[in-house]
Short mmCIF file of N, CA and C in Angstrom, two decimals:
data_model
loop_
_atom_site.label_atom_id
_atom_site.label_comp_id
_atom_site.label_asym_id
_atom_site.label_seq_id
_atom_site.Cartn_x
_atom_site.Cartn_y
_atom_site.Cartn_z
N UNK A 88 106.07 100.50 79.11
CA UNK A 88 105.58 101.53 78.23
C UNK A 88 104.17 101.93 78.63
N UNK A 89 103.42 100.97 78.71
CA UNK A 89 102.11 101.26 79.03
C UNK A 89 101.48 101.14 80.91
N UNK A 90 102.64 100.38 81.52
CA UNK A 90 102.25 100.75 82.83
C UNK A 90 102.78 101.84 83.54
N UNK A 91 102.35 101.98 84.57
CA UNK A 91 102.50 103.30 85.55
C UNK A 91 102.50 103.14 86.93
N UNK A 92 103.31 103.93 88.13
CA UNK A 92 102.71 103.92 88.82
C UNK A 92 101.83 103.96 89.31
N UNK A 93 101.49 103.87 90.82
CA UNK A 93 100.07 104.33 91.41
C UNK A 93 99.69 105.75 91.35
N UNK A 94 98.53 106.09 90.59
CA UNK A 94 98.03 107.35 90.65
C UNK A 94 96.65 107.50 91.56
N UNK A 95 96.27 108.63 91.55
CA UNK A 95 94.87 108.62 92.39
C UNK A 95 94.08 109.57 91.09
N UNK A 96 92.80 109.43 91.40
CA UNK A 96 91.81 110.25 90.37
C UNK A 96 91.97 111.90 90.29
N UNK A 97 91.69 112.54 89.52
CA UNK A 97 91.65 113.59 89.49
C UNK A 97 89.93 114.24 89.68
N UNK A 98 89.57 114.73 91.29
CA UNK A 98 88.41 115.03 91.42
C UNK A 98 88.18 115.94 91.12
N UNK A 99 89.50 117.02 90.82
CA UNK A 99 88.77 118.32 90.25
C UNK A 99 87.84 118.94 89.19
N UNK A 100 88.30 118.02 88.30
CA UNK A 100 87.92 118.43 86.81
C UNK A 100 86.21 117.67 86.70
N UNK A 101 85.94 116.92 87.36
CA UNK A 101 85.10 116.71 87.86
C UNK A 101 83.68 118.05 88.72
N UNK A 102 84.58 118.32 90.00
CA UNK A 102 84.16 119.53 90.61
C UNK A 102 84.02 120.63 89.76
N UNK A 103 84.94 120.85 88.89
CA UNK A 103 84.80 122.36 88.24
C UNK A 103 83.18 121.92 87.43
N UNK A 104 83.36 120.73 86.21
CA UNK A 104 82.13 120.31 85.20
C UNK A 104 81.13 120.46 86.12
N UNK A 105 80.54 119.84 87.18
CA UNK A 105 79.47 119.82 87.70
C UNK A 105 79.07 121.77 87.80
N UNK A 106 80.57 121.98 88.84
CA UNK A 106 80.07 123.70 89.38
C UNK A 106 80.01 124.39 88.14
N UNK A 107 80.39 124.37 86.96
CA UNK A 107 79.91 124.87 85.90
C UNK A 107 78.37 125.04 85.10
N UNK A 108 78.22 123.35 85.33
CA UNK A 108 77.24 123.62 84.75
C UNK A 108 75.90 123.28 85.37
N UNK A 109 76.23 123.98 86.66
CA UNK A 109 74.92 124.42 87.26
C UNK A 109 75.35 126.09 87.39
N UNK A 110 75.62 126.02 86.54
CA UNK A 110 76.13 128.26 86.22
C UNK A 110 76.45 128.82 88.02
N UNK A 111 77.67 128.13 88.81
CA UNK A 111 77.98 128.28 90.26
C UNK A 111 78.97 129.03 90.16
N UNK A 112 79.27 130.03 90.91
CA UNK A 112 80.58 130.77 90.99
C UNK A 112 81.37 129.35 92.34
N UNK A 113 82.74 129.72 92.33
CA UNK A 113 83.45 129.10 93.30
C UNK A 113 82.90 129.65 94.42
N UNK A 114 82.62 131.39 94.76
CA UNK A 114 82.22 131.52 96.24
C UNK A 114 80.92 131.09 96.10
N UNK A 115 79.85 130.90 95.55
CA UNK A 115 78.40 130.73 95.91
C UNK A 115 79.01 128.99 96.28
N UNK A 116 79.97 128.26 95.88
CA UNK A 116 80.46 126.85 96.29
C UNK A 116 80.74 126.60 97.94
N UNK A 117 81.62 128.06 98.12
CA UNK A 117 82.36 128.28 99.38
C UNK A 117 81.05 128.51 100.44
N UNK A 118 80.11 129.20 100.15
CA UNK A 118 79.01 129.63 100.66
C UNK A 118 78.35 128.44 101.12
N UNK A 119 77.96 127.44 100.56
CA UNK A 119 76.82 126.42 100.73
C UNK A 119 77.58 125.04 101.22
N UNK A 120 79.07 125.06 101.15
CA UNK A 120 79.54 123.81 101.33
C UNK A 120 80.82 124.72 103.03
N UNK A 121 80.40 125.77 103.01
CA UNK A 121 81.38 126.59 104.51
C UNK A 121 82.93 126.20 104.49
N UNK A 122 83.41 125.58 102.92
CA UNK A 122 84.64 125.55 102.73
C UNK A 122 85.35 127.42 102.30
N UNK A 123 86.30 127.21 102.08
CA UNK A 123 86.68 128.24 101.51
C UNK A 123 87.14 128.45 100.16
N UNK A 124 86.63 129.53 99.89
CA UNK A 124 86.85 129.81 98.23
C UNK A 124 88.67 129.57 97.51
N UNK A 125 89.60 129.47 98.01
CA UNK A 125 91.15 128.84 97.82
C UNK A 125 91.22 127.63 97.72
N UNK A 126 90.63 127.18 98.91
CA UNK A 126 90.60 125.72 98.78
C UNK A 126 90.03 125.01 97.78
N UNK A 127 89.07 125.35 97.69
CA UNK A 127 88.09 124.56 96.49
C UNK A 127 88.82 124.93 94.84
N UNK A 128 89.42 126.17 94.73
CA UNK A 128 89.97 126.82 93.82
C UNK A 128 91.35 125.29 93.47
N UNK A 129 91.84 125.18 94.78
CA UNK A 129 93.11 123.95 94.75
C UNK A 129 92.35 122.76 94.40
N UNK A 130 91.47 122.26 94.87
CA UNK A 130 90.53 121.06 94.62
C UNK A 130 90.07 120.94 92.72
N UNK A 131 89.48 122.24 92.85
CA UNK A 131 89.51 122.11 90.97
C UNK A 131 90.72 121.85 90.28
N UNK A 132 91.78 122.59 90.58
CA UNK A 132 92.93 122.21 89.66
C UNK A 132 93.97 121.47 89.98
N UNK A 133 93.42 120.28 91.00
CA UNK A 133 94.19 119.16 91.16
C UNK A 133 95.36 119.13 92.23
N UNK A 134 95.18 120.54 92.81
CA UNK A 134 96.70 120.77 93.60
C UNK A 134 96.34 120.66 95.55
N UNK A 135 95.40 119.91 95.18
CA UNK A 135 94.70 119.96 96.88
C UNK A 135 93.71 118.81 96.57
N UNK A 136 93.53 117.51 97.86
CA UNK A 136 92.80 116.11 97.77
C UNK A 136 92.20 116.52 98.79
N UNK A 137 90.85 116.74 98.32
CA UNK A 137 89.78 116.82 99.33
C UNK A 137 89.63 115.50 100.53
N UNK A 138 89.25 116.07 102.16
CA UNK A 138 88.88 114.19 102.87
C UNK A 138 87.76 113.95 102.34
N UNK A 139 87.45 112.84 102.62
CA UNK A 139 86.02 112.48 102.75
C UNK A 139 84.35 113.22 103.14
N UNK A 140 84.98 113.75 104.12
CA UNK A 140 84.19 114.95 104.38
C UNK A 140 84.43 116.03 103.61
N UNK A 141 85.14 116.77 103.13
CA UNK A 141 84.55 117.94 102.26
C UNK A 141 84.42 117.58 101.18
N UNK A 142 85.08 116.37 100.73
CA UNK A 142 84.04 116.06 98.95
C UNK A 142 82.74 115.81 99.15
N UNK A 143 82.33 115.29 100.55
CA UNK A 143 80.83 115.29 100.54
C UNK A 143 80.41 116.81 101.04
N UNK A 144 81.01 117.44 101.47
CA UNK A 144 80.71 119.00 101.56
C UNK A 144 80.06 119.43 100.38
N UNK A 145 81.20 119.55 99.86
CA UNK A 145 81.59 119.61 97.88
C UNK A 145 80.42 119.59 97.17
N UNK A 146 80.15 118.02 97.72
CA UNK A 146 78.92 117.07 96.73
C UNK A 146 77.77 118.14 97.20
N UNK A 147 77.39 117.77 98.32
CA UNK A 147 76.13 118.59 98.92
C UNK A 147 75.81 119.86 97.97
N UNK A 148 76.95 120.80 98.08
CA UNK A 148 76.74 122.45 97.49
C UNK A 148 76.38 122.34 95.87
N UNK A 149 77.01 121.29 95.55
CA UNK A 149 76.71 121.29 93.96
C UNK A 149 75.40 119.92 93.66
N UNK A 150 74.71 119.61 94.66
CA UNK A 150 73.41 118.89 94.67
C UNK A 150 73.83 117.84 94.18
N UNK A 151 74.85 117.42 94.16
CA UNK A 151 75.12 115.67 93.78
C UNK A 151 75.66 114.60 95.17
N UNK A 152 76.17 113.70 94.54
CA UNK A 152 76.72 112.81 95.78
C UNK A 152 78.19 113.13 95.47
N UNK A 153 79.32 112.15 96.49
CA UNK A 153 80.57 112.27 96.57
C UNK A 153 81.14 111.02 95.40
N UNK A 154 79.69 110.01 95.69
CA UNK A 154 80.01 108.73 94.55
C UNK A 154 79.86 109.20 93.22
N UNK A 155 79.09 110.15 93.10
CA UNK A 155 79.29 110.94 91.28
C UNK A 155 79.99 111.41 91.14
N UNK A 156 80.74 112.69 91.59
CA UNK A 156 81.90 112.96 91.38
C UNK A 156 83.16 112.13 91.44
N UNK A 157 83.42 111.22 91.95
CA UNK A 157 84.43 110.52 91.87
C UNK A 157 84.33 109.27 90.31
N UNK A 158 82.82 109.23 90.46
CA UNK A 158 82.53 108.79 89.04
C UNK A 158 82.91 109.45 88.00
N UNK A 159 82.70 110.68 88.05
CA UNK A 159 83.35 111.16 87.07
C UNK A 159 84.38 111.47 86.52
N UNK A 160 85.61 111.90 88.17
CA UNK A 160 86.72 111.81 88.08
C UNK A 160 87.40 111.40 86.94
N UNK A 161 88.50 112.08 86.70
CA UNK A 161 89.33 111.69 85.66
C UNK A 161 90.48 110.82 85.97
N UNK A 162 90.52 109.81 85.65
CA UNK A 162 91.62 108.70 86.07
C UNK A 162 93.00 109.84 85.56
N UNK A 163 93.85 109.46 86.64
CA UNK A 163 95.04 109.99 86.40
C UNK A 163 95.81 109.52 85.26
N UNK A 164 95.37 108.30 84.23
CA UNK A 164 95.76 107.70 83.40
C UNK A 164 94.85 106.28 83.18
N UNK A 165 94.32 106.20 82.09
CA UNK A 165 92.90 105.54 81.69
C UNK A 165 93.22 104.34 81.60
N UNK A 166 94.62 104.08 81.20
CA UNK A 166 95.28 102.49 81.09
C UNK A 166 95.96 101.68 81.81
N UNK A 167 96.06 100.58 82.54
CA UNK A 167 97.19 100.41 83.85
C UNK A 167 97.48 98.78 82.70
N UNK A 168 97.80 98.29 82.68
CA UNK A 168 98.85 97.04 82.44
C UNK A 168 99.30 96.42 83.63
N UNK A 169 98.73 95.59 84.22
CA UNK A 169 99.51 94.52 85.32
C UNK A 169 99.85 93.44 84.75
N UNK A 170 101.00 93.14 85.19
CA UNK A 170 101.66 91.94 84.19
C UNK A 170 102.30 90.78 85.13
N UNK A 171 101.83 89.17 84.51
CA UNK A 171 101.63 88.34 85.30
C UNK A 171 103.29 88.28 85.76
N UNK A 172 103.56 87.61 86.91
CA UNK A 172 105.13 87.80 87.44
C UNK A 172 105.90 86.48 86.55
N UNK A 173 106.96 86.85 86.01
CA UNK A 173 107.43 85.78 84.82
C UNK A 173 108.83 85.54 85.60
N UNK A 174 109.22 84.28 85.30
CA UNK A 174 110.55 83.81 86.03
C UNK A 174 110.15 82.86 86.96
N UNK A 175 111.19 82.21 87.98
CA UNK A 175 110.61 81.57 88.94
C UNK A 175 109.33 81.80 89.79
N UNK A 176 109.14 80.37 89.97
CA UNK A 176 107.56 80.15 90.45
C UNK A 176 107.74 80.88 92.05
N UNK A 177 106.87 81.57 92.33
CA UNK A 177 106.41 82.04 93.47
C UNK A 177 106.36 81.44 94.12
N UNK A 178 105.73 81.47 96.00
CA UNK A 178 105.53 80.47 96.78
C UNK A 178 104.43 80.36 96.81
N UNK A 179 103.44 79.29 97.63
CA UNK A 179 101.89 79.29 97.50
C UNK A 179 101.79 78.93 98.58
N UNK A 180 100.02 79.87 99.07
CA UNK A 180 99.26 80.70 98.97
C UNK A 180 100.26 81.67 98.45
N UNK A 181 99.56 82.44 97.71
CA UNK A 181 99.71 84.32 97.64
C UNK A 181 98.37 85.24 96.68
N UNK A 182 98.63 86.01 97.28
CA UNK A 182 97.36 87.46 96.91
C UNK A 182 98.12 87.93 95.76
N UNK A 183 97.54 88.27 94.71
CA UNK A 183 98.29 89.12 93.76
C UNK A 183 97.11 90.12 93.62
N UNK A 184 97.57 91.49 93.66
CA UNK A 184 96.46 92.49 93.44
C UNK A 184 96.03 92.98 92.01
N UNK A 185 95.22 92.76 90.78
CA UNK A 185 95.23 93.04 89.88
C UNK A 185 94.83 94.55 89.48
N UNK A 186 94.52 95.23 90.13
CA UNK A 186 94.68 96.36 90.13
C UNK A 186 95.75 97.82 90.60
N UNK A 187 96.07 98.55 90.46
CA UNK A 187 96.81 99.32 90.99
C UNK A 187 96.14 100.58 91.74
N UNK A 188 96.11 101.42 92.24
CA UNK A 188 95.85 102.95 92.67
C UNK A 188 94.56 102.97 93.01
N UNK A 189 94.08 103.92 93.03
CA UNK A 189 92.77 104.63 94.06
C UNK A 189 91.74 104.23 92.93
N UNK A 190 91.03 103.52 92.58
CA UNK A 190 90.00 102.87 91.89
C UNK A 190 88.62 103.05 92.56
N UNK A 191 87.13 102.46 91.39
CA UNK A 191 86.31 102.37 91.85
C UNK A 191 86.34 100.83 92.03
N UNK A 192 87.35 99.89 91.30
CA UNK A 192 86.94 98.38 92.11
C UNK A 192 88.04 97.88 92.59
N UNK A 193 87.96 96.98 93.12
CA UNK A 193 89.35 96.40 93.47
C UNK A 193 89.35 95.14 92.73
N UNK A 194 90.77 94.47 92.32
CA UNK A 194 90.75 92.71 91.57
C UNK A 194 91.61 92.79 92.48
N UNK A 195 91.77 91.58 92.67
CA UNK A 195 92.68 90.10 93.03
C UNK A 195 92.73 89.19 92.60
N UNK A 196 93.56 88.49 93.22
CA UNK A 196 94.26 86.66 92.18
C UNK A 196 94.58 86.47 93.54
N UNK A 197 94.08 84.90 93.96
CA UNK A 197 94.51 84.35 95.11
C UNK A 197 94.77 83.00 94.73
N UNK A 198 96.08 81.99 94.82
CA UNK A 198 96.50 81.01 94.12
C UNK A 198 96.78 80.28 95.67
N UNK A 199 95.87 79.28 95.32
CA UNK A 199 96.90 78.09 96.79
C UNK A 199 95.11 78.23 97.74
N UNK A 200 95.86 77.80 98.81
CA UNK A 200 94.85 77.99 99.82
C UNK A 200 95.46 79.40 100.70
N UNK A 201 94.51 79.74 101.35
CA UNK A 201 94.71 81.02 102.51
C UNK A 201 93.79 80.56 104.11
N UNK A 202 94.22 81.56 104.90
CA UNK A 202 93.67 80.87 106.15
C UNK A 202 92.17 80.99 106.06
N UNK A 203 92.18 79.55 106.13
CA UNK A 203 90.43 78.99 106.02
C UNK A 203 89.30 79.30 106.81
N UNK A 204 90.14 80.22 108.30
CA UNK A 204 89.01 80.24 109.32
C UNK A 204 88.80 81.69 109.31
N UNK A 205 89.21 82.78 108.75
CA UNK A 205 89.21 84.24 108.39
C UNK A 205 87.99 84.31 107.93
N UNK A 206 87.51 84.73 108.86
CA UNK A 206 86.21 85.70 108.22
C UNK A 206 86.13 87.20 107.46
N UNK A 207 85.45 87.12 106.93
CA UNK A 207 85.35 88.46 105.34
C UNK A 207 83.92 88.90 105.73
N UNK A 208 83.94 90.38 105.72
CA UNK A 208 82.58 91.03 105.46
C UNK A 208 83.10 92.49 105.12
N UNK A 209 82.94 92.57 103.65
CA UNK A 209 82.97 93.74 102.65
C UNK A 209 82.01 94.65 103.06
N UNK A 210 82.63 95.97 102.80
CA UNK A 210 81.63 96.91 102.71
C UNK A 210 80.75 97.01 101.60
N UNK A 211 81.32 96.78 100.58
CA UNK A 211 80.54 96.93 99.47
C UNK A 211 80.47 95.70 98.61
N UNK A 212 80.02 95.18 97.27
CA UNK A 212 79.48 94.42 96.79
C UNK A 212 80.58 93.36 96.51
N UNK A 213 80.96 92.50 96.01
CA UNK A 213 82.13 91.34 95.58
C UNK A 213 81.82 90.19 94.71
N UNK A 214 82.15 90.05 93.70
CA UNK A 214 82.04 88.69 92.58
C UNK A 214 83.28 87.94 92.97
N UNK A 215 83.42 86.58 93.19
CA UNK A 215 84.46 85.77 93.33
C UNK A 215 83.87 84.92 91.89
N UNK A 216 85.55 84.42 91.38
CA UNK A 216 85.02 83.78 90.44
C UNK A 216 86.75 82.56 90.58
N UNK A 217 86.11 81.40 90.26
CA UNK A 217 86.96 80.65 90.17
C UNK A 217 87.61 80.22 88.69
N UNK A 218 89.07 80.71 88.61
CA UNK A 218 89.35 80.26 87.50
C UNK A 218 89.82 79.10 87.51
N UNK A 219 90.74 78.37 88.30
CA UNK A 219 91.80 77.24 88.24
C UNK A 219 90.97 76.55 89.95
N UNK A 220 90.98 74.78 89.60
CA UNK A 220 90.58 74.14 91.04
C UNK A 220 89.12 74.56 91.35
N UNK A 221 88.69 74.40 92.35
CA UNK A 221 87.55 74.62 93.28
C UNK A 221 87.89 74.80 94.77
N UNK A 222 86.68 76.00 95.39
CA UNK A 222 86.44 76.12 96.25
C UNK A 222 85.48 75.88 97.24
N UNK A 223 85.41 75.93 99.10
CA UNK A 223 84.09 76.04 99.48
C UNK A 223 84.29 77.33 100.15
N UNK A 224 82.98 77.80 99.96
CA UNK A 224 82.44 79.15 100.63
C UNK A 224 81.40 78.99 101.22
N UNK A 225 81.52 79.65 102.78
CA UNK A 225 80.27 79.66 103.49
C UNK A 225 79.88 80.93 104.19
N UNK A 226 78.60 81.37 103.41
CA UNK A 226 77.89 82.72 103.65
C UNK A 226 76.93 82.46 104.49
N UNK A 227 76.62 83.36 105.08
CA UNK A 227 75.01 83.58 105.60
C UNK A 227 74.82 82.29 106.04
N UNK A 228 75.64 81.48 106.48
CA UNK A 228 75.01 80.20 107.28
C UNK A 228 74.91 78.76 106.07
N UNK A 229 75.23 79.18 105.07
CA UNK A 229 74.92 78.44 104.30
C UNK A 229 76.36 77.80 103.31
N UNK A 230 76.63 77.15 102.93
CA UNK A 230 78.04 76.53 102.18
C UNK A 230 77.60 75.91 100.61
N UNK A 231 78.57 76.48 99.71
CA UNK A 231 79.08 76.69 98.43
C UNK A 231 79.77 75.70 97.58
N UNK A 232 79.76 75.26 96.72
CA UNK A 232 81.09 74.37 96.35
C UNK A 232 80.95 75.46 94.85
N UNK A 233 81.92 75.54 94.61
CA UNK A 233 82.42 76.10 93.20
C UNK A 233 83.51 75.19 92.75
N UNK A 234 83.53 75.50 91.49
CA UNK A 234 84.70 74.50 90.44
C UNK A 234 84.63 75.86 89.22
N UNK A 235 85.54 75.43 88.77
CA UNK A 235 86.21 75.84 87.75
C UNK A 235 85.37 76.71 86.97
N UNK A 236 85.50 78.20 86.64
CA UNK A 236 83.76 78.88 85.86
C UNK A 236 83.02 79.29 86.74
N UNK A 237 82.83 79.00 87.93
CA UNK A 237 81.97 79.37 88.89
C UNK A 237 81.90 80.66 89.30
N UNK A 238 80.95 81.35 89.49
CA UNK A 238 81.01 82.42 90.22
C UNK A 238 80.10 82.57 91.85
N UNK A 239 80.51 83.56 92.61
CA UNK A 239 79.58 83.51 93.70
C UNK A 239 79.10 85.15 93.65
N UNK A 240 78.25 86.06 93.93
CA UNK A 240 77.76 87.24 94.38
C UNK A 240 77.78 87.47 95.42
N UNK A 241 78.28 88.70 96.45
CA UNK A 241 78.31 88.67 97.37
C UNK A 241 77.74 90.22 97.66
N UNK A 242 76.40 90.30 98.30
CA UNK A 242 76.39 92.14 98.98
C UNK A 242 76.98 92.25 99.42
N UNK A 243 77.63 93.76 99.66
CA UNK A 243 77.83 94.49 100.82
C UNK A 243 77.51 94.08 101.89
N UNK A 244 78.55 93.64 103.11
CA UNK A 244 78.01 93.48 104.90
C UNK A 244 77.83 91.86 105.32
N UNK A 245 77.77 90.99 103.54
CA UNK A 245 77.57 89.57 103.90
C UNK A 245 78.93 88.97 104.18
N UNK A 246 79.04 88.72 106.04
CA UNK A 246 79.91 87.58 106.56
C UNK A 246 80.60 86.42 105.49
N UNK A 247 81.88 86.18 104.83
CA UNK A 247 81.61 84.81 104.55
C UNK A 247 83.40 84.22 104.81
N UNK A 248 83.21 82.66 104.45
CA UNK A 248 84.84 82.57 104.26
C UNK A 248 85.07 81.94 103.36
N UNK A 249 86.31 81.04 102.89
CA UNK A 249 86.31 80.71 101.87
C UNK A 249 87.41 79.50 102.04
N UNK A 250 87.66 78.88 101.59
CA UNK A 250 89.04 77.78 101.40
C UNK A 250 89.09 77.12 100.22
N UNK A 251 90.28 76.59 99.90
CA UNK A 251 90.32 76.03 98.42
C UNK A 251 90.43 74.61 98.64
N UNK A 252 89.56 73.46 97.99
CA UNK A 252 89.27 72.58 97.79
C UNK A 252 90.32 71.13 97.07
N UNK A 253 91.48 71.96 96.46
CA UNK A 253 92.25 71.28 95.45
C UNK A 253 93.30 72.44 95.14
N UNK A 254 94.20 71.68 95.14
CA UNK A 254 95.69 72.50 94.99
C UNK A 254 96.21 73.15 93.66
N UNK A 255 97.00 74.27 93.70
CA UNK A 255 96.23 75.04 92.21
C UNK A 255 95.29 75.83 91.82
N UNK A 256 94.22 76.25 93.22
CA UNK A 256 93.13 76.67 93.08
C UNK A 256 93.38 78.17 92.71
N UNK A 257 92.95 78.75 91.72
CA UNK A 257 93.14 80.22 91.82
C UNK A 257 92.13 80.82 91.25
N UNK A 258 91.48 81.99 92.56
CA UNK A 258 90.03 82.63 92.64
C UNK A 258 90.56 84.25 92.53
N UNK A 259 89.83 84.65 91.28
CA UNK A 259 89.73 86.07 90.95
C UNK A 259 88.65 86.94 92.21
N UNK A 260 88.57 87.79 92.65
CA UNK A 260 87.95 88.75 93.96
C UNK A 260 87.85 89.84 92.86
N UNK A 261 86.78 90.49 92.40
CA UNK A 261 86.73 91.67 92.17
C UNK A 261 85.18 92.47 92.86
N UNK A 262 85.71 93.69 93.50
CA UNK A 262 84.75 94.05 94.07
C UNK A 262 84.77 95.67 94.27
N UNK A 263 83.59 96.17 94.82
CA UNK A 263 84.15 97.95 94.67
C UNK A 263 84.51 98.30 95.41
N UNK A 264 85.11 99.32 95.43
CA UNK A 264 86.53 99.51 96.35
C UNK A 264 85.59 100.38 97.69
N UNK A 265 86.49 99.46 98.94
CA UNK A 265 85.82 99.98 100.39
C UNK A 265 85.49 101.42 100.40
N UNK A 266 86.48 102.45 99.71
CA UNK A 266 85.98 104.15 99.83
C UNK A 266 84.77 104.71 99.32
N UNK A 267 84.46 103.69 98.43
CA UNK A 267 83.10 104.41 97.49
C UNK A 267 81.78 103.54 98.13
N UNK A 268 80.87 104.57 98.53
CA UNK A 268 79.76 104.13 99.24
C UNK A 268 79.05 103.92 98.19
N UNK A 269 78.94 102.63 97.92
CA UNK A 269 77.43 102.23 96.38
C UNK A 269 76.48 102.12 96.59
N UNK A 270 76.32 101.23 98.57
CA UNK A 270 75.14 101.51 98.72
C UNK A 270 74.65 101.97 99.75
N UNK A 271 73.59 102.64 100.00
CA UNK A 271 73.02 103.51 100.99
C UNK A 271 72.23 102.94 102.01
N UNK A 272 71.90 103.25 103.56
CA UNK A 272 70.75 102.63 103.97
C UNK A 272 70.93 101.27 104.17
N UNK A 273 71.81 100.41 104.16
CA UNK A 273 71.61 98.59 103.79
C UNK A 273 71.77 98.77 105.15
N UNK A 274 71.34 97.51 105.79
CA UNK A 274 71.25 97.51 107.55
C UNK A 274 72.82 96.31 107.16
N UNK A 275 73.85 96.95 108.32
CA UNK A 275 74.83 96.45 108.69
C UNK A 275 74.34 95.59 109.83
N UNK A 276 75.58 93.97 109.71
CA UNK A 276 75.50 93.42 110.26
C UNK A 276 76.74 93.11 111.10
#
């Protein structure tokens, strides 16, 4: 009843509010962003997904970023329901994704251990938090023990890995999703 498929945001309604209310016609839009006045016309009313590059076109002409407008975006549906898998037990390791569709964060559920020697470096920011067992994590040269409650912080670009300590272990990942640039300028490593 309350879940849904995967939807993606609606950037238009977004695009139109901003180009509104900086009092913009669509061509003075077409003009400053060298898109065309149809296109952007499809972009407002949902019937055309801008790339990456012309929502930052987009952004530019209407003096904002591509990360505000998508902020503002209208979720294609405000509620998602993921529901834990009921019936026989799964196998272990496994990833369960707690989120669905084109988001600003991403969750996960990772139960068991996973390969221990995989290295991770996010584009953007990441909270691991341990609900069930303990883990070790080793960032930046440096190693972690978490238990049960624990959380770790992770920037954007920081190397790390992770393994589970005790069987049963299951670590929540929520972090913002690789498409949305949060932060600017950070020197990649």
């Amino acid at each position: 009843m309350g879940d849904h498929k995967e939807q993606s945001l609606r950037v238009g309604a977004a695009v139109r509010r901003r180009r509104r209310a900086l009092e913009l016609t669509l061509a003075a839009v077409a003009e400053r962003s060298g898109l065309s006045v149809p296109f952007l016309s499809q972009i407002e009313n949902d019937r055309a997904r801008p790339s990456r590059s012309s929502l930052e076109k987009v952004a530019d002409a209407l003096r904002t970023t591509a990360v505000e407008l998508l902020a503002a975006a209208d979720p294609a549906c405000s509620v998602d329901v993921v529901r834990a898998e009921n019936g026989e037990p799964l196998p272990r390791p496994r990833t369960r994704s707690l989120v669905r569709g084109h988001h600003q964060m991403h969750a996960s559920e990772f139960i068991g251990d996973h390969d221990a020697g995989r290295e991770f470096q996010y584009r953007n920011d990441q909270l691991m938090y341990v609900a069930d067992g303990a883990v070790e994590i080793e960032a930046e040269g440096r190693a972690y023990r978490l238990g049960r409650g624990d959380t770790l912080y992770l920037t954007g670009g920081v190397r790390h890995r992770w393994r589970a300590t005790e069987s049963d272990t299951r670590v929540i990942v929520v972090a913002v999703a690789e498409h949305i640039e949060a932060v600017r300028d950070r020197p990649r490593r």
